[in-house]
Coordinates of C-alpha atoms in Angstrom, one line a residue:
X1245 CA -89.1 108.1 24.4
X1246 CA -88.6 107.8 20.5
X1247 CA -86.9 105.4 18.7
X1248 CA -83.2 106.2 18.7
X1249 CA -83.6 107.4 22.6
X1250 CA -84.4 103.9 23.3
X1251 CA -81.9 101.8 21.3
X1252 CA -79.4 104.4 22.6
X1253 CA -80.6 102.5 26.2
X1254 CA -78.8 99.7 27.4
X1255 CA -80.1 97.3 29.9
X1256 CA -77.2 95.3 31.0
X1257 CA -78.9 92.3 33.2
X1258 CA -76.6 90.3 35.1
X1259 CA -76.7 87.2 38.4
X1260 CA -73.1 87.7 38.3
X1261 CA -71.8 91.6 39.3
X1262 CA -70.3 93.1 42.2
X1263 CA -70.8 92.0 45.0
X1264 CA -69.4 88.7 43.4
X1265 CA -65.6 88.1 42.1
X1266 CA -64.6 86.2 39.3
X1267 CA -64.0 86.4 35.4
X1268 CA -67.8 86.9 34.5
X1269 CA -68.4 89.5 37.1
X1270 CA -65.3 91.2 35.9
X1271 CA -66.5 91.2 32.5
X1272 CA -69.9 92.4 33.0
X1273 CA -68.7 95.0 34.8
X1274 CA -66.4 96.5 32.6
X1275 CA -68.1 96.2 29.5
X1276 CA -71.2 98.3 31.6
X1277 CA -68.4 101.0 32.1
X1278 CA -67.0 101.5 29.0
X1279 CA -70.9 101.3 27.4
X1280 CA -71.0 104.6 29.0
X1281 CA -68.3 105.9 27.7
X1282 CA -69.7 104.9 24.3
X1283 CA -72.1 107.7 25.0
X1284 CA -74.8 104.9 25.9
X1285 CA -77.7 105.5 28.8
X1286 CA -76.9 101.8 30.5
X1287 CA -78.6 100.5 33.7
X1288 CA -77.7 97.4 35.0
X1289 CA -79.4 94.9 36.4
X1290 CA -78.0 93.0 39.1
X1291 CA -78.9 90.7 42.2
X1292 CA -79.0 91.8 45.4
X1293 CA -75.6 92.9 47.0
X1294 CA -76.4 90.8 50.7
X1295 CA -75.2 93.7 52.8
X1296 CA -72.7 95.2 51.0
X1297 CA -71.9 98.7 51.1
X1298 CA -72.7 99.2 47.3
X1299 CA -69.7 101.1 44.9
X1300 CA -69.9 104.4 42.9
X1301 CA -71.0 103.8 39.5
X1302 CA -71.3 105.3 36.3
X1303 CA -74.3 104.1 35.4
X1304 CA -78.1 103.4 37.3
X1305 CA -78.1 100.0 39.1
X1306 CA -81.0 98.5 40.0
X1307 CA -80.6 95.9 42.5
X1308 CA -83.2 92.7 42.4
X1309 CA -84.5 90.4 45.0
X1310 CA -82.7 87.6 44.0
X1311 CA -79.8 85.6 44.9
X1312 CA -77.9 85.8 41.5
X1313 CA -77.8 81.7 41.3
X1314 CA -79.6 79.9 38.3
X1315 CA -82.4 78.0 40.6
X1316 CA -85.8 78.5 39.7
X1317 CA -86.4 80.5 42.6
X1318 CA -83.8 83.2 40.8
X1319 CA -85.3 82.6 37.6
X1320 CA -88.9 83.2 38.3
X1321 CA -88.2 86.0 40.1
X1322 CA -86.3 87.4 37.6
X1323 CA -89.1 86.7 34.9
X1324 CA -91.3 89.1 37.3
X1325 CA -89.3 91.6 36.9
X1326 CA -88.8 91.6 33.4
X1327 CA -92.5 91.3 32.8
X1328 CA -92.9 94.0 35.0
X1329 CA -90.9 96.4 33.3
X1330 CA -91.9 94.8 29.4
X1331 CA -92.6 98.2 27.9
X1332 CA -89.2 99.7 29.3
X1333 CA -87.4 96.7 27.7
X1334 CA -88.9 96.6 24.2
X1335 CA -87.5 99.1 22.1
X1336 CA -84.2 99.2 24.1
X1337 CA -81.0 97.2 23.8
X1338 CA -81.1 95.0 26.3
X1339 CA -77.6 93.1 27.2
X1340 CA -77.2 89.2 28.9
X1341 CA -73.2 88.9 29.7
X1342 CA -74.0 85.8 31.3
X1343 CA -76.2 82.2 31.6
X1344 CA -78.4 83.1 34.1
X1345 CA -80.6 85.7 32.6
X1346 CA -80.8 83.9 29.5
X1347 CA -82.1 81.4 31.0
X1348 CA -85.3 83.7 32.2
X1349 CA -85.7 84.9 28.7
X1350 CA -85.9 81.4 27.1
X1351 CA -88.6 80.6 29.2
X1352 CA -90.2 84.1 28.2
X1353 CA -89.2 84.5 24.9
X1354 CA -92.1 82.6 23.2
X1355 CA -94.4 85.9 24.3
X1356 CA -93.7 88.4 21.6
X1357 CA -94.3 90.9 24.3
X1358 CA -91.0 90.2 26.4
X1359 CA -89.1 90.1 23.2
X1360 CA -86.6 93.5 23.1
X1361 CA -86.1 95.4 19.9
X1362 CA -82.3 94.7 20.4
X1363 CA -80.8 91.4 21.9
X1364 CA -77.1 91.0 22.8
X1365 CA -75.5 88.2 24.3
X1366 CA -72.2 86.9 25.5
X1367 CA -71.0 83.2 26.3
X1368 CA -68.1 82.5 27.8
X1369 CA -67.4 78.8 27.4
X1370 CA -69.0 76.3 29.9
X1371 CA -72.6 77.3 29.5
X1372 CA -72.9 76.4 25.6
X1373 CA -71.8 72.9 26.5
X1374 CA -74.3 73.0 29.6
X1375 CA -77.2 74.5 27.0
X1376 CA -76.2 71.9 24.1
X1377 CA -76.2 68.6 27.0
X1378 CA -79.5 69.4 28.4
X1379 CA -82.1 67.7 25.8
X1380 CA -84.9 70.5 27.2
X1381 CA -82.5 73.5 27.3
X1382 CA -81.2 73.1 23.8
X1383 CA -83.9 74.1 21.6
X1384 CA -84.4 76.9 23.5
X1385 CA -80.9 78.1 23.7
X1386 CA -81.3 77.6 19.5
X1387 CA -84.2 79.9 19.7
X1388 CA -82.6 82.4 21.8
X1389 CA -79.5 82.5 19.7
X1390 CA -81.4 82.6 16.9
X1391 CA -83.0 85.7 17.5
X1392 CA -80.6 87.7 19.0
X1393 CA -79.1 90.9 17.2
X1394 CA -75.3 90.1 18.1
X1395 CA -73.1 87.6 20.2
X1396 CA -69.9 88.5 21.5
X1397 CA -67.5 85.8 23.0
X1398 CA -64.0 86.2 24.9
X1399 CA -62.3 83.8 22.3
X1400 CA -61.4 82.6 19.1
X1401 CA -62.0 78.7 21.5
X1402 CA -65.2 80.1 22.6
X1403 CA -66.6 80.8 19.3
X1404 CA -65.7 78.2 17.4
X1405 CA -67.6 75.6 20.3
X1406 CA -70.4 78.0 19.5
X1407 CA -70.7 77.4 16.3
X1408 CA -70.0 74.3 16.3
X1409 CA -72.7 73.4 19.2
X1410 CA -75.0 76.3 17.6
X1411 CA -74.7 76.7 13.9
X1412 CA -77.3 79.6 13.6
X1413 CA -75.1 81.5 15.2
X1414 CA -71.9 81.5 13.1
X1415 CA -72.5 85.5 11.8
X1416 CA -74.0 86.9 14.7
X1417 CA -70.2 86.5 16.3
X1418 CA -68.0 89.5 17.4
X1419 CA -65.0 88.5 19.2
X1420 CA -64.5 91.0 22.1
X1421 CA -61.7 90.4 23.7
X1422 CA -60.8 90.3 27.9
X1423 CA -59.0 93.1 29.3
X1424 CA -57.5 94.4 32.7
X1425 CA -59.9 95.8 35.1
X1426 CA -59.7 99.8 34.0
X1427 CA -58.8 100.3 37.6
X1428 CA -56.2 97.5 37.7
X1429 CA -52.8 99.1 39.4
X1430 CA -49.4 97.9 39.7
X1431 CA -47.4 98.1 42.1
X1432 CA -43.7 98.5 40.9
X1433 CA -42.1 94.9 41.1
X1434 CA -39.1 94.9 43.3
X1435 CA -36.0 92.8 43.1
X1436 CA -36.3 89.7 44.8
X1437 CA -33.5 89.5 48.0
X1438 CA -30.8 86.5 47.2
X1439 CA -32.5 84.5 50.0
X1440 CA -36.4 84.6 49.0
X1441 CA -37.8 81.3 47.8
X1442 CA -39.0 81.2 44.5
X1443 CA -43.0 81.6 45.2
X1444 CA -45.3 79.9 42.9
X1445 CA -48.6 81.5 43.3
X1446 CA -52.0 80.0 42.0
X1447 CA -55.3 82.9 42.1
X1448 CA -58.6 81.2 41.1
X1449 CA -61.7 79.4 43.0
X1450 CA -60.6 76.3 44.6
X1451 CA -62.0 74.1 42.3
X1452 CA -60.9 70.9 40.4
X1453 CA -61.3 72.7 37.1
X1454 CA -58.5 75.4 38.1
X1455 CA -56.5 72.1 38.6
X1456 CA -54.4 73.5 42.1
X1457 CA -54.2 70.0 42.8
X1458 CA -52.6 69.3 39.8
X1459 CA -50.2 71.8 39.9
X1460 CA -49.1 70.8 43.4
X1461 CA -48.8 67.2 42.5
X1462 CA -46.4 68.9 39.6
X1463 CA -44.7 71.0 42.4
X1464 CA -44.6 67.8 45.1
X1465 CA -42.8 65.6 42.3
X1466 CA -40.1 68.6 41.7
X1467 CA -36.2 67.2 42.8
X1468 CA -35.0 68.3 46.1
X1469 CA -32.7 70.9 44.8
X1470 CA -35.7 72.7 43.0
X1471 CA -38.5 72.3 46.0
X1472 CA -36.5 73.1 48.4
X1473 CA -36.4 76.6 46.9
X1474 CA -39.8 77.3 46.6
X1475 CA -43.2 78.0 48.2
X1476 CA -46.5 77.5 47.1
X1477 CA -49.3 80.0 47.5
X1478 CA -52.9 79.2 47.0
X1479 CA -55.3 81.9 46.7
X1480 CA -59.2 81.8 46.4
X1481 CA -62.3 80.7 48.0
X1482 CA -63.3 77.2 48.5
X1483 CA -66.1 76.4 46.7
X1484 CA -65.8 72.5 46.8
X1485 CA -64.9 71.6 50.2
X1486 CA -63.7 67.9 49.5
X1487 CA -61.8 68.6 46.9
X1488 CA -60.1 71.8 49.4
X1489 CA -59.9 68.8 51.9
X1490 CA -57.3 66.8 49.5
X1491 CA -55.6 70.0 48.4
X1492 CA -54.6 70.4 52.2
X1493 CA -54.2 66.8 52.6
X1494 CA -51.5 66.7 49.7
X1495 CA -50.2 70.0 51.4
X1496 CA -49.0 68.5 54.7
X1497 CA -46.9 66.0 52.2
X1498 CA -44.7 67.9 50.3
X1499 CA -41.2 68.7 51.6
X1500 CA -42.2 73.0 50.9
X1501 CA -44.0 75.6 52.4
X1502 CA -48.0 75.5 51.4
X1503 CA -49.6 78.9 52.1
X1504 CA -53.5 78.9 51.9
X1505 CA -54.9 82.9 51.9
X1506 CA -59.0 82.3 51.1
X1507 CA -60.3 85.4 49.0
X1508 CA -58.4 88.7 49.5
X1509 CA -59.6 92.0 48.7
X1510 CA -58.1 93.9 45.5
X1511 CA -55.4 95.8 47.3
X1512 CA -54.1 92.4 49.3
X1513 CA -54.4 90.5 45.9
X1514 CA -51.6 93.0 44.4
X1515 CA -49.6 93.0 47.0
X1516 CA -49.6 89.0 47.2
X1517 CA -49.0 89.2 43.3
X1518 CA -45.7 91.4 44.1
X1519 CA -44.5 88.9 46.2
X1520 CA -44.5 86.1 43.8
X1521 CA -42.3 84.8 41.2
X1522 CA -44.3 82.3 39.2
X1523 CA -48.2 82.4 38.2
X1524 CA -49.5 78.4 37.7
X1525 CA -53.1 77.9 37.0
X1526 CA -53.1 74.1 35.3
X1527 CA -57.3 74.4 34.7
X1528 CA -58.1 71.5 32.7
X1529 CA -61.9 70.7 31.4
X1530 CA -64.2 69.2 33.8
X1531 CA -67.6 68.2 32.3
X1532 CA -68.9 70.5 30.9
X1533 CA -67.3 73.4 32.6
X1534 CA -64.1 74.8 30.2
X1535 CA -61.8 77.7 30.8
X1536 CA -62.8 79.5 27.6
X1537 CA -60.2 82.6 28.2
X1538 CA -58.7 83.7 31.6
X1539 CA -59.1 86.8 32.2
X1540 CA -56.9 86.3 35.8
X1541 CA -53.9 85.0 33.2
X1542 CA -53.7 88.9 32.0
X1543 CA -53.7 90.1 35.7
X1544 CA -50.3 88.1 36.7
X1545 CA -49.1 88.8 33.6
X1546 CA -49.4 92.3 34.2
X1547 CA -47.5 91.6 37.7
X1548 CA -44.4 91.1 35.2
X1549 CA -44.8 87.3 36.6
X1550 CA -44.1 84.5 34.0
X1551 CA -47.5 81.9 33.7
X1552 CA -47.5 78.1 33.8
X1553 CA -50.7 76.5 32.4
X1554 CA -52.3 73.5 30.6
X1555 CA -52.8 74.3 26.5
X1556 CA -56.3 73.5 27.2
X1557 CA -59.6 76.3 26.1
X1558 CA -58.9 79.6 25.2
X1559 CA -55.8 79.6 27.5
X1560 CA -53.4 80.4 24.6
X1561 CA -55.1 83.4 23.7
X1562 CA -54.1 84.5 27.1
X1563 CA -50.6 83.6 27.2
X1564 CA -47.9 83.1 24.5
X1565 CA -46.5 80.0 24.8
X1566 CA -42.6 80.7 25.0
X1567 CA -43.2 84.4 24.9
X1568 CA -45.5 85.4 28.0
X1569 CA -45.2 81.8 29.6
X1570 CA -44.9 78.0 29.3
X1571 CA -47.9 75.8 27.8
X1572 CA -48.0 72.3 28.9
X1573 CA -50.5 69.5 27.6
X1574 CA -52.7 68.3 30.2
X1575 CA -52.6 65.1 31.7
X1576 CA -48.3 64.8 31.2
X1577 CA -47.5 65.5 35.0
X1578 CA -43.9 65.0 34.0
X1579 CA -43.8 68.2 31.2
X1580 CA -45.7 69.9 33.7
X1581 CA -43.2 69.5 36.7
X1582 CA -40.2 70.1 34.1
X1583 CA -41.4 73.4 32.9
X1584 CA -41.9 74.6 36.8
X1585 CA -38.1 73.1 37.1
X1586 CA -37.1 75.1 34.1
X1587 CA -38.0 78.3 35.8
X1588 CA -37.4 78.2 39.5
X1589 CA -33.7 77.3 37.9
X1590 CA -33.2 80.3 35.3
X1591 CA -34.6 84.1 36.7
X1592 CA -33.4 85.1 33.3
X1593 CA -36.1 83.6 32.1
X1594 CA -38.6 84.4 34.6
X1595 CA -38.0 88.4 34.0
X1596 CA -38.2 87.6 30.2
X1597 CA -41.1 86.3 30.1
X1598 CA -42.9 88.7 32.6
X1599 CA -41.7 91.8 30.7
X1600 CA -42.8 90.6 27.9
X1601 CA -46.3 89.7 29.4
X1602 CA -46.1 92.8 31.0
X1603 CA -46.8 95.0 27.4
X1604 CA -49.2 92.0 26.0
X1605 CA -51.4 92.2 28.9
X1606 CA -52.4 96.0 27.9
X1607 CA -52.7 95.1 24.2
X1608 CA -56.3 95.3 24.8
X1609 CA -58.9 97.5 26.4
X1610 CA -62.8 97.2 27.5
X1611 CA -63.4 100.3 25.1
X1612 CA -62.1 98.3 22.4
X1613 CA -64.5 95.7 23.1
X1614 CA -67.0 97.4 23.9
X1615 CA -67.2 99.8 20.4
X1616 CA -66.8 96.3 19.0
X1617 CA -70.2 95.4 20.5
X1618 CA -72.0 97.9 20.2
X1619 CA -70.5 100.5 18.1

């Protein structure tokens, strides 16, 4: 293989691709898909699928023995690997999207001979806090930064707690910017029947940094006329079960229909989206963990549905405050519950706002981002 075969190769490694859902699994693989279209030779790394039927892709996938979590037992089986195939890796481009292969190659990147010719990372938001916290992971995060060839990141939020956490990367930075999924589908919205309730629909892991609770607290402290027009729909899996525990505590308190639907496969998803009137995910920051974009803010705003959230991250990159939806601060319940009451009252506004977020979900592709990266 000569020289521009091999940095013509991408080696997109990844803990956190199909079978897995989420933002970063998203991500990683879109920007794999559209790295093909950039005329790239891209195989991607990936853990194991745990029984899965596995997709049809565009690209080679090479499936590894290992969990896709960031124990040692996924890291050190991942260093295997990569010293396994060293000579493959060195003169290609190889591509981390996520934390948990970077963390394999700070432990390995002190050997010049697991060093690639061409380095490309992405951070999203949480794990540069979780590298800067972590007195033994932080000099080796600085190293890693420090010699990679380019770093993308979601948003403008994103990189600037880069920088700001990890100087030497300030112009290594490309901002490459979330999309829908390139087989995301709509299904035309219909009009709602005079008697429907006014469904307020959160999508997003049950956890306390997607802030459900929060926004049924908002939802529980709504006046009768407005919550007795409503339900609220709660979809995702649980992932913290005691925090799920009080979300269905609070639940069998509030004077409105609660509607728990675990994970749903793609085609359910839309149709639940269809159904729904509102979009609220209130995320807030939670130790170290942010919400550095949102890429699920762009999916209901393609659904034509107006968004509620906190002003918190890179949240308003993903929605126009007045425009696409309503910002509140975090931590003023009272705004929060006022800007729910503002739209279950005024369906003029609720199809403003969802047209609107309609067009500015498509503003932006993966092949965009993608020729940003690598291009």
């Amino acid at each position: 293989m000569n020289s521009s075969e091999s940095t013509n190769t991408l080696f997109l490694i990844t803990h956190e691709f199909y079978p897995k859902r989420g933002g970063i699994a998203t991500f990683t693989e879109e920007m794999a898909k559209a790295s093909v279209g950039l005329g790239m030779d891209v195989e991607v790394w990936a853990q194991k699928t745990n029984g899965n039927p596995e997709k049809s892709w565009p690209f080679r996938i090479r499936r590894m023995p290992l969990k896709g979590t960031h124990d040692l037992s996924c890291q050190f089986r991942l260093a295997y690997q990569l010293i396994k195939s060293r000579r493959k890796l060195r003169n290609a481009t190889v591509y981390l999207p996520e934390p948990g292969p970077m963390l394999t190659l700070m432990l390995l990147q002190r050997f010049h001979a697991f060093r690639p010719k061409h380095l490309v990372l992405t951070f999203h938001g949480s794990e540069i806090l979780k590298f800067y916290r972590n007195p033994l992971i932080r000099p080796m995060a600085s190293r890693l930064i420090g010699y990679a060839n380019r770093i993308s990141v979601l948003s403008r939020f994103t990189r600037d707690l880069l920088v700001t956490h990890f100087p030497e990367s300030k112009d290594k930075i490309l901002v490459t910017p979330g999309a829908l999924r390139s087989d995301f589908a709509v299904v035309n919205h219909k009009p709602a029947p005079e008697t429907k309730k006014t469904i307020v629909l959160t999508v997003g892991r049950i956890h306390p940094r997607k802030g459900q609770l929060i926004t049924l607290e908002a939802l529980r402290a709504l006046a009768p006329r407005f919550s007795q027009q409503i339900e609220y729909w709660v979809v995702g899996s649980s992932t913290k079960p005691a925090y799920q525990k009080a979300l269905a505590d609070l639940a069998k308190t509030c004077g409105f229909p609660v509607r728990f639907f675990g994970d749903l496969p793609d085609e359910e998803l839309a149709r639940v989206y269809d159904r729904a009137d509102i979009f609220a995910m209130t995320s807030v920051d939670h130790g170290s963990s942010v919400e550095g974009f949102g890429l699920v803010y762009l999916e209901a705003a393609a659904h034509r549905l107006p968004v509620v959230a906190h002003q918190v991250g890179g949240v308003s990159e993903a929605i126009v405050d007045g425009v696409t939806g309503l910002l509140v601060p975090p931590d003023h319940p009272a705004q929060l519950t006022a800007a729910f009451e503002k739209l279950i009252s005024d369906p003029a506004l609720r199809q403003s706002l969802g047209k609107a977020g309609h067009t500015w979900a498509r503003r932006t592709n993966w092949q965009q981002s993608a020729q940003v990266l690598f291009g």
